[in-house]
Every structure is written in structure tokens, then in C-alpha cells.
mmCIF file with all atom_site columns, C-alpha atoms in Angstrom:
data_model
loop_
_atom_site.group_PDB
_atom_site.id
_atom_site.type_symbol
_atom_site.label_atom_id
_atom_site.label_alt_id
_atom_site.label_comp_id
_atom_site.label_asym_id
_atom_site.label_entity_id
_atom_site.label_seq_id
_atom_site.pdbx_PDB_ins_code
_atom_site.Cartn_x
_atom_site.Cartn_y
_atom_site.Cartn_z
_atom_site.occupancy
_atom_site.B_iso_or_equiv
_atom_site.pdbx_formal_charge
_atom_site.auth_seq_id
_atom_site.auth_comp_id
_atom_site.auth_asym_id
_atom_site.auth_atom_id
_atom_site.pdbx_PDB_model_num
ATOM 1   C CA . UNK Y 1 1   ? 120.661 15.241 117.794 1.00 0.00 ? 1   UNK Y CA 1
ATOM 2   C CA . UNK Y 1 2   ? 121.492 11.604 117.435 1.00 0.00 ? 2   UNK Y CA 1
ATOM 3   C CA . UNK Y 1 3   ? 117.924 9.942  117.860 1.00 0.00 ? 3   UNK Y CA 1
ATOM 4   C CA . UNK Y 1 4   ? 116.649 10.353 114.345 1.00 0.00 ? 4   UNK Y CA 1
ATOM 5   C CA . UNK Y 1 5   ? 112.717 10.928 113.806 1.00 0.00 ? 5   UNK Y CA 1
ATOM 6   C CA . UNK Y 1 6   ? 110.294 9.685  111.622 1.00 0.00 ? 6   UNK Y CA 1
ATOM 7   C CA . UNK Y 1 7   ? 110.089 11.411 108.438 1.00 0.00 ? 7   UNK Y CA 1
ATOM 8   C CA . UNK Y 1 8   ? 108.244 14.627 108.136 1.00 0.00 ? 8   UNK Y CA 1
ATOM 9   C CA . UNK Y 1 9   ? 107.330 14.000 111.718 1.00 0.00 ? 9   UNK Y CA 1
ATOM 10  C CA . UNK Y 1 10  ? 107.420 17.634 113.643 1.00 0.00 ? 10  UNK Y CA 1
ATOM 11  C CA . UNK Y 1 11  ? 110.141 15.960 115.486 1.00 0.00 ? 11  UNK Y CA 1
ATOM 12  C CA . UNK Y 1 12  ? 111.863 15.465 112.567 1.00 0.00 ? 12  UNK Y CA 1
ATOM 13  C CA . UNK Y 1 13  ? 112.343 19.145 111.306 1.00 0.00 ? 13  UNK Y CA 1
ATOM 14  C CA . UNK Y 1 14  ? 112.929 20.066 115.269 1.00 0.00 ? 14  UNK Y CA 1
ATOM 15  C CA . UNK Y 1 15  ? 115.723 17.383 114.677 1.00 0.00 ? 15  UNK Y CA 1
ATOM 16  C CA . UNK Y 1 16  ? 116.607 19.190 111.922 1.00 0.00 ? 16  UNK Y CA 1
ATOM 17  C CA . UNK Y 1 17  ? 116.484 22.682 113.311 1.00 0.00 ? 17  UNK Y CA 1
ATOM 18  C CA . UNK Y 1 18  ? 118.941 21.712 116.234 1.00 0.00 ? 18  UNK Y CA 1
ATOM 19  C CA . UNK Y 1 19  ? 121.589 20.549 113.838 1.00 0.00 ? 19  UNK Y CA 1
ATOM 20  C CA . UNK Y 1 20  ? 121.244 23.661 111.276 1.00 0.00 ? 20  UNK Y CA 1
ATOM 21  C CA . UNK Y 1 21  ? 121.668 25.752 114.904 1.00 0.00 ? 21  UNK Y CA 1
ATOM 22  C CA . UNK Y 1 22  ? 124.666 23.783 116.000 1.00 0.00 ? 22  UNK Y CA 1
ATOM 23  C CA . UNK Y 1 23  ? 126.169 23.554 112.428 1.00 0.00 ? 23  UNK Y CA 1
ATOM 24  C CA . UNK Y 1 24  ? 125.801 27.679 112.294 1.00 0.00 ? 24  UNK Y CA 1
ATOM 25  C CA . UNK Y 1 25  ? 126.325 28.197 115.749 1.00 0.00 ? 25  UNK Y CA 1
ATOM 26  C CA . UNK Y 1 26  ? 128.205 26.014 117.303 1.00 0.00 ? 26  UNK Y CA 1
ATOM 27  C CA . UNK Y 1 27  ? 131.797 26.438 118.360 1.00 0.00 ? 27  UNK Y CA 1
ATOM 28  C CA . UNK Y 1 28  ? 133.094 23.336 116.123 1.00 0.00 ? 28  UNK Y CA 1
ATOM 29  C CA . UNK Y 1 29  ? 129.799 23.929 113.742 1.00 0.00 ? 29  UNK Y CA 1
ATOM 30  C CA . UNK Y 1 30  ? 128.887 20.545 114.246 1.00 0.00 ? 30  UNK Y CA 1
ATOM 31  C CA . UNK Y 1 31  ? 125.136 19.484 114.217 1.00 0.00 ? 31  UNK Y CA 1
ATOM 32  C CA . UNK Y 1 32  ? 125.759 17.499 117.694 1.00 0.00 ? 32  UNK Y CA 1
ATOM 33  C CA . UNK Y 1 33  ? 126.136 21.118 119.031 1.00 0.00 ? 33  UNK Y CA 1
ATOM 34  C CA . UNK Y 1 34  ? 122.194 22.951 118.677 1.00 0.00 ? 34  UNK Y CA 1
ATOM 35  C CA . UNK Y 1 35  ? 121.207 21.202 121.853 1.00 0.00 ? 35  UNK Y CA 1
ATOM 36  C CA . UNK Y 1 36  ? 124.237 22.923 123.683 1.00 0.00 ? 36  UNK Y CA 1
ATOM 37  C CA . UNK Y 1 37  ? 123.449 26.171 122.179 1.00 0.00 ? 37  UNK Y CA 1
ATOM 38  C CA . UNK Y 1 38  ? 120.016 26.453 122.532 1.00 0.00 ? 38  UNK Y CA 1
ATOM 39  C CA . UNK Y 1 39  ? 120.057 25.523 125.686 1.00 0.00 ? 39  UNK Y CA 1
ATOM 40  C CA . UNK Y 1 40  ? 122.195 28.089 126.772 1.00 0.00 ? 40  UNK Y CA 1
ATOM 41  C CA . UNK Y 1 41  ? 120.494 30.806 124.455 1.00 0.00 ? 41  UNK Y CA 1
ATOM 42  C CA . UNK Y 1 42  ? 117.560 29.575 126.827 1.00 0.00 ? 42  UNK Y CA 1
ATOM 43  C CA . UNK Y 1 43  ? 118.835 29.085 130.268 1.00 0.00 ? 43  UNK Y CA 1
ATOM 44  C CA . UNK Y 1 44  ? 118.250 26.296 130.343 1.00 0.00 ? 44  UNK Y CA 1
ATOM 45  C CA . UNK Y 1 45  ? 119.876 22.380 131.537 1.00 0.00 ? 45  UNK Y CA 1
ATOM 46  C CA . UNK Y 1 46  ? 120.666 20.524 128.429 1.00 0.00 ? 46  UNK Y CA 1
ATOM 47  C CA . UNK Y 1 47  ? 119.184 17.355 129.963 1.00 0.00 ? 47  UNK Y CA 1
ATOM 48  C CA . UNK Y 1 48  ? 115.951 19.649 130.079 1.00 0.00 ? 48  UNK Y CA 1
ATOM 49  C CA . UNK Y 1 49  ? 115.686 20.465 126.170 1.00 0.00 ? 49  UNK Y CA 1
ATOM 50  C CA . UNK Y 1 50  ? 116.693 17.162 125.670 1.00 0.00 ? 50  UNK Y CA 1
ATOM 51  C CA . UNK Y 1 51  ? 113.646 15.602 127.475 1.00 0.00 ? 51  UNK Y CA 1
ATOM 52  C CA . UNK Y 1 52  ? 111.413 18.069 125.773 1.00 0.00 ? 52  UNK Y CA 1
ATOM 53  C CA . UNK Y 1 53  ? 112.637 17.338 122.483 1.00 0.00 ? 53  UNK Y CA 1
ATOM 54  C CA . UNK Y 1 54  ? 112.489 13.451 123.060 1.00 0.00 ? 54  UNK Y CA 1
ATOM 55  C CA . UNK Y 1 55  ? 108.741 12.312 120.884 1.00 0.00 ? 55  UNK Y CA 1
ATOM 56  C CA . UNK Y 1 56  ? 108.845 9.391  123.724 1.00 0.00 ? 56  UNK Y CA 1
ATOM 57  C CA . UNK Y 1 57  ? 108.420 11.834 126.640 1.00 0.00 ? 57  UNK Y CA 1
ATOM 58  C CA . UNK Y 1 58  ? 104.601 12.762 126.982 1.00 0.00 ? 58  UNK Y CA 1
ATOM 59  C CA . UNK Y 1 59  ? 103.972 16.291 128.371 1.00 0.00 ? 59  UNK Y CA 1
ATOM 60  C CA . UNK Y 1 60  ? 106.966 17.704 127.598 1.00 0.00 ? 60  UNK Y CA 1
ATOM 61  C CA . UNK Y 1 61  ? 107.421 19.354 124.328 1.00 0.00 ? 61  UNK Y CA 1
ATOM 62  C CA . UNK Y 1 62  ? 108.803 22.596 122.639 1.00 0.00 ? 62  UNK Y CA 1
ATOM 63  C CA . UNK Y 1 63  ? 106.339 25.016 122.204 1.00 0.00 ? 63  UNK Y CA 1
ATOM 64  C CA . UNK Y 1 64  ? 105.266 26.644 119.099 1.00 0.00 ? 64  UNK Y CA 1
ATOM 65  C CA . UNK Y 1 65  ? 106.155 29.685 120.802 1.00 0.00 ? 65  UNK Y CA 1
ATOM 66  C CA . UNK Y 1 66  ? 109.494 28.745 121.582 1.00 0.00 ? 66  UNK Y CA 1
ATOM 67  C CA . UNK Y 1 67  ? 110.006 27.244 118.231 1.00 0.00 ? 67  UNK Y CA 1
ATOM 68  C CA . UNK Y 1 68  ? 109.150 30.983 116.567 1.00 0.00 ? 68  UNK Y CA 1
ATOM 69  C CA . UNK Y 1 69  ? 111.490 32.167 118.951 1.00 0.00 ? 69  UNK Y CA 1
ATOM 70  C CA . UNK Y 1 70  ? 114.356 29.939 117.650 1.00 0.00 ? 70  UNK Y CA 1
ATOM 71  C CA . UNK Y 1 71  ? 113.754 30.930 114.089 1.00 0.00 ? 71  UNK Y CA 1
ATOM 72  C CA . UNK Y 1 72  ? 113.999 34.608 114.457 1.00 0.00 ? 72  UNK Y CA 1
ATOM 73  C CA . UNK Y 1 73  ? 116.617 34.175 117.202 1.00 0.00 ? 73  UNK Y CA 1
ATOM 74  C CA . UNK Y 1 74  ? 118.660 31.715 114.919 1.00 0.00 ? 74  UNK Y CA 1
ATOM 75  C CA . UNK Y 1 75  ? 117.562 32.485 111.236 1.00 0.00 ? 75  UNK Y CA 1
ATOM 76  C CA . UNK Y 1 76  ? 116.413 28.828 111.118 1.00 0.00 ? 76  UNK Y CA 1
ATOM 77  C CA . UNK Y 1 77  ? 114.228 27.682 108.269 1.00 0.00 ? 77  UNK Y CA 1
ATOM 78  C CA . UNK Y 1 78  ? 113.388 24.242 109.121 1.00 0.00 ? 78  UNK Y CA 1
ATOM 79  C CA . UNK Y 1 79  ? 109.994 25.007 110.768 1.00 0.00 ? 79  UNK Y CA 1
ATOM 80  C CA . UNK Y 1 80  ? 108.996 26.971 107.854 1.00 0.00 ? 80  UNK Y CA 1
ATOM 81  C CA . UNK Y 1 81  ? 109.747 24.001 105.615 1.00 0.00 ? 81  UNK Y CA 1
ATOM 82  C CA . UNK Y 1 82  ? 107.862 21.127 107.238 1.00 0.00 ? 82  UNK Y CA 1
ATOM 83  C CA . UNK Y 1 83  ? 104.892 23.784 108.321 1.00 0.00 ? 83  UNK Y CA 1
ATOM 84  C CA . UNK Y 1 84  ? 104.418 24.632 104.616 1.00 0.00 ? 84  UNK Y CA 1
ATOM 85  C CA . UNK Y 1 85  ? 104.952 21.307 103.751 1.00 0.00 ? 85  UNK Y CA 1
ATOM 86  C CA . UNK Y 1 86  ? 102.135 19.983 105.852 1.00 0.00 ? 86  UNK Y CA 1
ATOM 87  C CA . UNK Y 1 87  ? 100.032 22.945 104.480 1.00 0.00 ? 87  UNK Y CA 1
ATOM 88  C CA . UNK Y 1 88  ? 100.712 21.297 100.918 1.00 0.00 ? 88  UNK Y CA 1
ATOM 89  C CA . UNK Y 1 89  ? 103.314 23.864 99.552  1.00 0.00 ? 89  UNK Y CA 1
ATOM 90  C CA . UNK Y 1 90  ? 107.166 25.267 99.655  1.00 0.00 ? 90  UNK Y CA 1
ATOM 91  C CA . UNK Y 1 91  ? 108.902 27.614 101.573 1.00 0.00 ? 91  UNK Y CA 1
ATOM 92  C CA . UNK Y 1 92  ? 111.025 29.821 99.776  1.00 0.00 ? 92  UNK Y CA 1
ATOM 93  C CA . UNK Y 1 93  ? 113.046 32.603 101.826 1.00 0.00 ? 93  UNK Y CA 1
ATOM 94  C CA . UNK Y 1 94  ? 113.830 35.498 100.396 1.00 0.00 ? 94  UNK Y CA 1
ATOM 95  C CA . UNK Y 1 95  ? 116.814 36.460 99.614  1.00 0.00 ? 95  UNK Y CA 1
ATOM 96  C CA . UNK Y 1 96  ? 118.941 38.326 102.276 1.00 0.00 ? 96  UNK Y CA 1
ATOM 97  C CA . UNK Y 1 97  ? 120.872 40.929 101.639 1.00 0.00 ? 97  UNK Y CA 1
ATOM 98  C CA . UNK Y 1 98  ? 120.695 44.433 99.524  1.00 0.00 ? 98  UNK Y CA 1
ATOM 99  C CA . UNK Y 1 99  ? 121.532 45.705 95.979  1.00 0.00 ? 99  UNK Y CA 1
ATOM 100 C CA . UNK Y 1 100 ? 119.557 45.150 92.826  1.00 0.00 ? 100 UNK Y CA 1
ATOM 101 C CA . UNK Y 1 101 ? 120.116 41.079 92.813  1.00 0.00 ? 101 UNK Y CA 1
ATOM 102 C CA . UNK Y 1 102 ? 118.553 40.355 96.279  1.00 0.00 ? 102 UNK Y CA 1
ATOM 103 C CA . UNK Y 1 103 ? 115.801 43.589 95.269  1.00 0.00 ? 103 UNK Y CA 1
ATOM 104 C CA . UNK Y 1 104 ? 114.735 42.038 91.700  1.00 0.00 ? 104 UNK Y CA 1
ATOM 105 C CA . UNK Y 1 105 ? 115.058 38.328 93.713  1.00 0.00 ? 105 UNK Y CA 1
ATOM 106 C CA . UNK Y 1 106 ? 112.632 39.357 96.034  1.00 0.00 ? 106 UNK Y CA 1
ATOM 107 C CA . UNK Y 1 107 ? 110.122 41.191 94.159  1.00 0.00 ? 107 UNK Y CA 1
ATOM 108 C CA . UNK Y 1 108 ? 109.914 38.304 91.470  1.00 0.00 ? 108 UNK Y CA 1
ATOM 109 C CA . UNK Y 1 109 ? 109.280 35.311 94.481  1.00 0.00 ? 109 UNK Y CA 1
ATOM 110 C CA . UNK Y 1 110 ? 106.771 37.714 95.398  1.00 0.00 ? 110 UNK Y CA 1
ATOM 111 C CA . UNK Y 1 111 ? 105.192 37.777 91.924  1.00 0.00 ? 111 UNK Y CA 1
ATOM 112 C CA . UNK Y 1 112 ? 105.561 34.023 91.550  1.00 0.00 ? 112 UNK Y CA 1
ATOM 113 C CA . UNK Y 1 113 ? 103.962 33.480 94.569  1.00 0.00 ? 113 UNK Y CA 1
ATOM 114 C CA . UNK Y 1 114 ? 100.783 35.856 93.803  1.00 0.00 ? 114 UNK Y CA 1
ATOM 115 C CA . UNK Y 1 115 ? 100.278 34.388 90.278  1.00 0.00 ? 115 UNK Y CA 1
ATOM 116 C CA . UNK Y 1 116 ? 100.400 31.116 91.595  1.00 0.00 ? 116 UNK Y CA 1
ATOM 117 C CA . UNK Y 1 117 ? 97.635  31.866 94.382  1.00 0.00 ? 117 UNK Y CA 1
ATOM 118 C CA . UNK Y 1 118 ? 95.473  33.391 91.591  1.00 0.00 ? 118 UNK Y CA 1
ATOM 119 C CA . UNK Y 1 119 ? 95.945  30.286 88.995  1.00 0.00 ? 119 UNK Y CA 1
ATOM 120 C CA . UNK Y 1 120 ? 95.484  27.961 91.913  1.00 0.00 ? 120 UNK Y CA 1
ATOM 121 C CA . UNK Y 1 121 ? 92.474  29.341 92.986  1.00 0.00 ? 121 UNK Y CA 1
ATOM 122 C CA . UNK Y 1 122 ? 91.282  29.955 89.110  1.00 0.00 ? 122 UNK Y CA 1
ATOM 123 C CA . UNK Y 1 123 ? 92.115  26.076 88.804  1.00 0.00 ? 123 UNK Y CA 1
ATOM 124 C CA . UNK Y 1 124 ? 90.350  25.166 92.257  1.00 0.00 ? 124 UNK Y CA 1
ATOM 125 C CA . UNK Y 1 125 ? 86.837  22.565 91.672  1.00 0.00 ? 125 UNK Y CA 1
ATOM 126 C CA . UNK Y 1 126 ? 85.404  25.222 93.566  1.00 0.00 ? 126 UNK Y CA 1
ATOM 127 C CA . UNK Y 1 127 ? 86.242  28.045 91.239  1.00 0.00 ? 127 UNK Y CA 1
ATOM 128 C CA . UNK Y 1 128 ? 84.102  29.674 88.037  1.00 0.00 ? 128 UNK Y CA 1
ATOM 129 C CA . UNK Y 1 129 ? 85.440  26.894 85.600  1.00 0.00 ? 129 UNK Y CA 1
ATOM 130 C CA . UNK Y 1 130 ? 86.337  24.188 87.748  1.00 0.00 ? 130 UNK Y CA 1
ATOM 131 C CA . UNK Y 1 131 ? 89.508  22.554 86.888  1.00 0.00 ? 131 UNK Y CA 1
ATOM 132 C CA . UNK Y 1 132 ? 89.519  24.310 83.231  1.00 0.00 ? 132 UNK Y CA 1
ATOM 133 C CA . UNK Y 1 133 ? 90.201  28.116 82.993  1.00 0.00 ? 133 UNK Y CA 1
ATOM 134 C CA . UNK Y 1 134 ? 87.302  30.165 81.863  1.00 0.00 ? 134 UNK Y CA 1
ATOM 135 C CA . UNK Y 1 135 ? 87.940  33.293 79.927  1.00 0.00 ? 135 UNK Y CA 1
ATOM 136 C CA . UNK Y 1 136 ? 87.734  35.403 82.466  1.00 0.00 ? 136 UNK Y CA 1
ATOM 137 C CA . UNK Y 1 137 ? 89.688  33.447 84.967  1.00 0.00 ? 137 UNK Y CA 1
ATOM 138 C CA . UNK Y 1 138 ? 92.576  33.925 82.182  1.00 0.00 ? 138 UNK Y CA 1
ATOM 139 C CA . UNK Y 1 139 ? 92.110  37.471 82.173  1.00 0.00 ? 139 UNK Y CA 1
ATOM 140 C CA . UNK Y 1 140 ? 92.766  37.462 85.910  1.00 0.00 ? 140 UNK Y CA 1
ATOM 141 C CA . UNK Y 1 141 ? 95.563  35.565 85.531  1.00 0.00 ? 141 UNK Y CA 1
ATOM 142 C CA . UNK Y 1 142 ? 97.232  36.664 82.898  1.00 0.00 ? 142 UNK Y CA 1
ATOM 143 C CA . UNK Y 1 143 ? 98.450  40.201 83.606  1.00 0.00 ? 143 UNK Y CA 1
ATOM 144 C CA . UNK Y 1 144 ? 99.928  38.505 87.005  1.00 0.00 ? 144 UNK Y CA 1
ATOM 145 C CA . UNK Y 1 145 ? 102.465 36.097 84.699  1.00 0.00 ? 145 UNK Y CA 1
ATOM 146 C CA . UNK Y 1 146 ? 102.775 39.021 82.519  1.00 0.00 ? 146 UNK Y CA 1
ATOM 147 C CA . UNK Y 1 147 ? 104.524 40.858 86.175  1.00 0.00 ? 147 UNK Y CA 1
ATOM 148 C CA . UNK Y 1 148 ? 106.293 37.630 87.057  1.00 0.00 ? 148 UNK Y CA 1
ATOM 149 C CA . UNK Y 1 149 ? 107.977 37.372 83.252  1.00 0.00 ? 149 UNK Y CA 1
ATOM 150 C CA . UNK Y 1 150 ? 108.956 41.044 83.610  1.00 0.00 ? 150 UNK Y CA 1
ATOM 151 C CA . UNK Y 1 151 ? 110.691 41.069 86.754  1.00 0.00 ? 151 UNK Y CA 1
ATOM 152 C CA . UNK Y 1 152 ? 112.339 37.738 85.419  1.00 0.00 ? 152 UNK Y CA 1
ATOM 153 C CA . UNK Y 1 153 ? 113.307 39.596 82.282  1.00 0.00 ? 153 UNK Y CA 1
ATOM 154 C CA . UNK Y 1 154 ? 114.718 42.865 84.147  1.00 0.00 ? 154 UNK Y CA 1
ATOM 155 C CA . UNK Y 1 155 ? 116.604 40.085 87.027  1.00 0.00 ? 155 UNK Y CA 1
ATOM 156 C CA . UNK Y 1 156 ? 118.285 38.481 83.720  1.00 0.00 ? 156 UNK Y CA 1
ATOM 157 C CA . UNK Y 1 157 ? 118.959 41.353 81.800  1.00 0.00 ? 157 UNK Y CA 1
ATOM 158 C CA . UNK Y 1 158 ? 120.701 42.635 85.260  1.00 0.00 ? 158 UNK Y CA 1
ATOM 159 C CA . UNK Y 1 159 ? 122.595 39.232 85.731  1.00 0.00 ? 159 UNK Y CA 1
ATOM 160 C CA . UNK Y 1 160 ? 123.742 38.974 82.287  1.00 0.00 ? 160 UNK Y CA 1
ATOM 161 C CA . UNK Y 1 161 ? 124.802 42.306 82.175  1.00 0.00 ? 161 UNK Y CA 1
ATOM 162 C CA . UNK Y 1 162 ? 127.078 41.853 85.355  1.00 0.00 ? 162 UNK Y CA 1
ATOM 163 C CA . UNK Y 1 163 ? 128.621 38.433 83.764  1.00 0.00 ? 163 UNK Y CA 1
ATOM 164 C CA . UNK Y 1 164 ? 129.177 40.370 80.829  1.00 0.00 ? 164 UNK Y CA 1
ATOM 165 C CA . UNK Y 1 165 ? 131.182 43.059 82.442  1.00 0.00 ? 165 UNK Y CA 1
ATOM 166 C CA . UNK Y 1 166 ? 133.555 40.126 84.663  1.00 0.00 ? 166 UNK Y CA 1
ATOM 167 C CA . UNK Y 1 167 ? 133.728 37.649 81.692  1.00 0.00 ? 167 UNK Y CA 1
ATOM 168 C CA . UNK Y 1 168 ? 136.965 38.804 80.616  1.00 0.00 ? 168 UNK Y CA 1
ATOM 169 C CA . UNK Y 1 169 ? 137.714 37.109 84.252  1.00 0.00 ? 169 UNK Y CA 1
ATOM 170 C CA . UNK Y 1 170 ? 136.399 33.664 82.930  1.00 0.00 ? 170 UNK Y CA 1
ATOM 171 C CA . UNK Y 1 171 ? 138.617 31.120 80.616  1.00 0.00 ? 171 UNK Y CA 1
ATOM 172 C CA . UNK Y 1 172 ? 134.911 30.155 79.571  1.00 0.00 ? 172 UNK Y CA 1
ATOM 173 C CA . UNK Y 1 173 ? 131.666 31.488 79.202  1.00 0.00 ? 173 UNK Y CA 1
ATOM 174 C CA . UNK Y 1 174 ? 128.973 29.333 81.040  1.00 0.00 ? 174 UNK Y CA 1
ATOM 175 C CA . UNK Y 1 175 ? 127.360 26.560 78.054  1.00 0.00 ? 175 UNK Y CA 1
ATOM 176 C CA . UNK Y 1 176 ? 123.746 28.221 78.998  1.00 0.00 ? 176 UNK Y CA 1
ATOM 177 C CA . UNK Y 1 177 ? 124.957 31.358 78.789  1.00 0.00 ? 177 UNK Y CA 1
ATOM 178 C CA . UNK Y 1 178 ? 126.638 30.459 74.978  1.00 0.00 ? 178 UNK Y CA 1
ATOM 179 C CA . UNK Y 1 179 ? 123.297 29.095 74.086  1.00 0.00 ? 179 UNK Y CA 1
ATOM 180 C CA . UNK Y 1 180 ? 121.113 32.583 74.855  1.00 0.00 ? 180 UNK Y CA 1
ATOM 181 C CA . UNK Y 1 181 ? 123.826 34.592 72.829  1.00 0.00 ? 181 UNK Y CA 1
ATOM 182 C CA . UNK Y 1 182 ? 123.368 32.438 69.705  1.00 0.00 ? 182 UNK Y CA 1
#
């Protein structure tokens, strides 16, 4: 795309979808490609995505619909971004791929991501002690960090252990690393 949008305009992460696609996608993985390769993913002319991806055209847009269909077509994670931006929070995708690194990665987003819906909610105006925890808002809480430090713990025990077996590969061991051993 070579019109550039406003920022955090939906046009703006499309703008940013296309060029992820053509940069992973495209022939020469060059941004100026996702047009080309959408389009043809979609049967579609180019000049016709173009025109429905222009904010100045009225009536013609990409669909929400089609824009789902991109993501799981293409892997893209642009729309996530901006739509859980505009929500008021982050995307995170989780990690892909198998093995104990991308198993322990996944399971501790997921507890990150529950504790943090709990403590939100604990901390909401709405909630039992309005912005200040109440006692039993803690003991909700408190068991979900407990899971979050525990997968954390069992990820770095598992990460440390496999630096530990390849370090005689290293010249070096990492400075953060040093620091945790002494």
C-alpha cells in the first residue's frame, strides 16, 4: 500500500495487514505486494481491492467477513491488534508450534490473561471494593497469580535447564542469566 492512513484508523491496520501479506507472501516479500496477492487469493481485479480499500471511496469497503477470512487464510495479526486496541487492551498470539516451550508459553498467556480479567474486574468502580481490593477480592485473586507464577517458574526452570545443557556452545553466558546464578 502506498497511501498511508491515519493512525489507528481501521484503514490503517488494513494498510498494515496488506503489507505483512505481501512481505510473507509475496514473490519478492515486499509490502507493495499484499494487494497483488490478495487479490488473486480472491479472484479478484486488483483495481477492485484497491477501490475497496481506498477510506476516500464511500460504499466500498472490505468486509469484516472478508477481513476474518484474510487472517485465518494468511495468519495475519494486524486486525487482532487494532480490534483489541480499540477494545482498550493487547493482543498477544500464542505461540505456534509444539514441544514443552510453545506448551508452558501458552498455558502461562493463558494464566496471565485470566488473572488479569479477575484483578481488573476486582479493581473495577463497579466491583465489591471499588478501586481498592477488599479481602475477599484478594482471595479471588490470589490463587490465580499463584497459577501464573507457577507456570512462569516451571517455563524458566525448563529454559534454563536447556541453556544449561548448550552453554558449553556459548563463549559467554547471557549477563541476566550470570545474575540468577549468583
Amino acid at each position: 500500500m502506498t497511501k498511508r492512513r491515519q493512525p489507528g484508523s481501521a484503514h490503517e491496520a488494513l494498510d498494515r495487514m496488506f503489507d505483512g501479506i505481501g512481505e510473507r507472501h509475496g514473490e519478492k516479500g515486499s509490502p507493495t505486494e499484499g494487494v497483488r496477492v490478495v487479490a488473486s487469493f480472491l479472484d479478484i481485479a486488483e483495481p477492485t481491492l484497491r477501490k475497496q480499500l481506498d477510506p476516500d471511496q464511500k460504499g466500498s469497503e472490505v468486509s469484516y467477513a472478508r477481513v476474518a477470512q484474510l487472517t485465518r487464510h494468511f495468519g495475519c495479526i494486524e486486525a487482532a491488534q487494532h480490534l483489541a486496541l480499540c477494545a482498550g487492551g493487547v493482543f498477544l498470539p500464542l505461540p505456534d508450534g509444539e514441544g514443552k516451550f510453545a506448551e508452558l508459553s501458552s498455558t502461562m498467556m493463558q494464566e496471565v490473561g485470566e488473572a488479569l480479567v479477575q484483578l481488573s474486574a476486582s479493581l473495577s468502580p463497579t466491583s465489591e471494593g471499588g478501586a481498592s481490593l477488599t479481602p475477599r477480592e484478594i482471595a479471588t485473586v490470589l490463587p490465580l497469580v499463584a497459577d501464573v507464577l507457577a507456570v512462569t517458574s516451571a517455563l524458566y526452570s525448563e529454559l534454563e535447564a536447556a541453556h544449561a545443557a548448550k552453554e558449553d556452545a556459548f563463549d559467554e553466558v547471557p549477563p541476566n542469566v550470570r545474575r540468577l546464578r549468583e
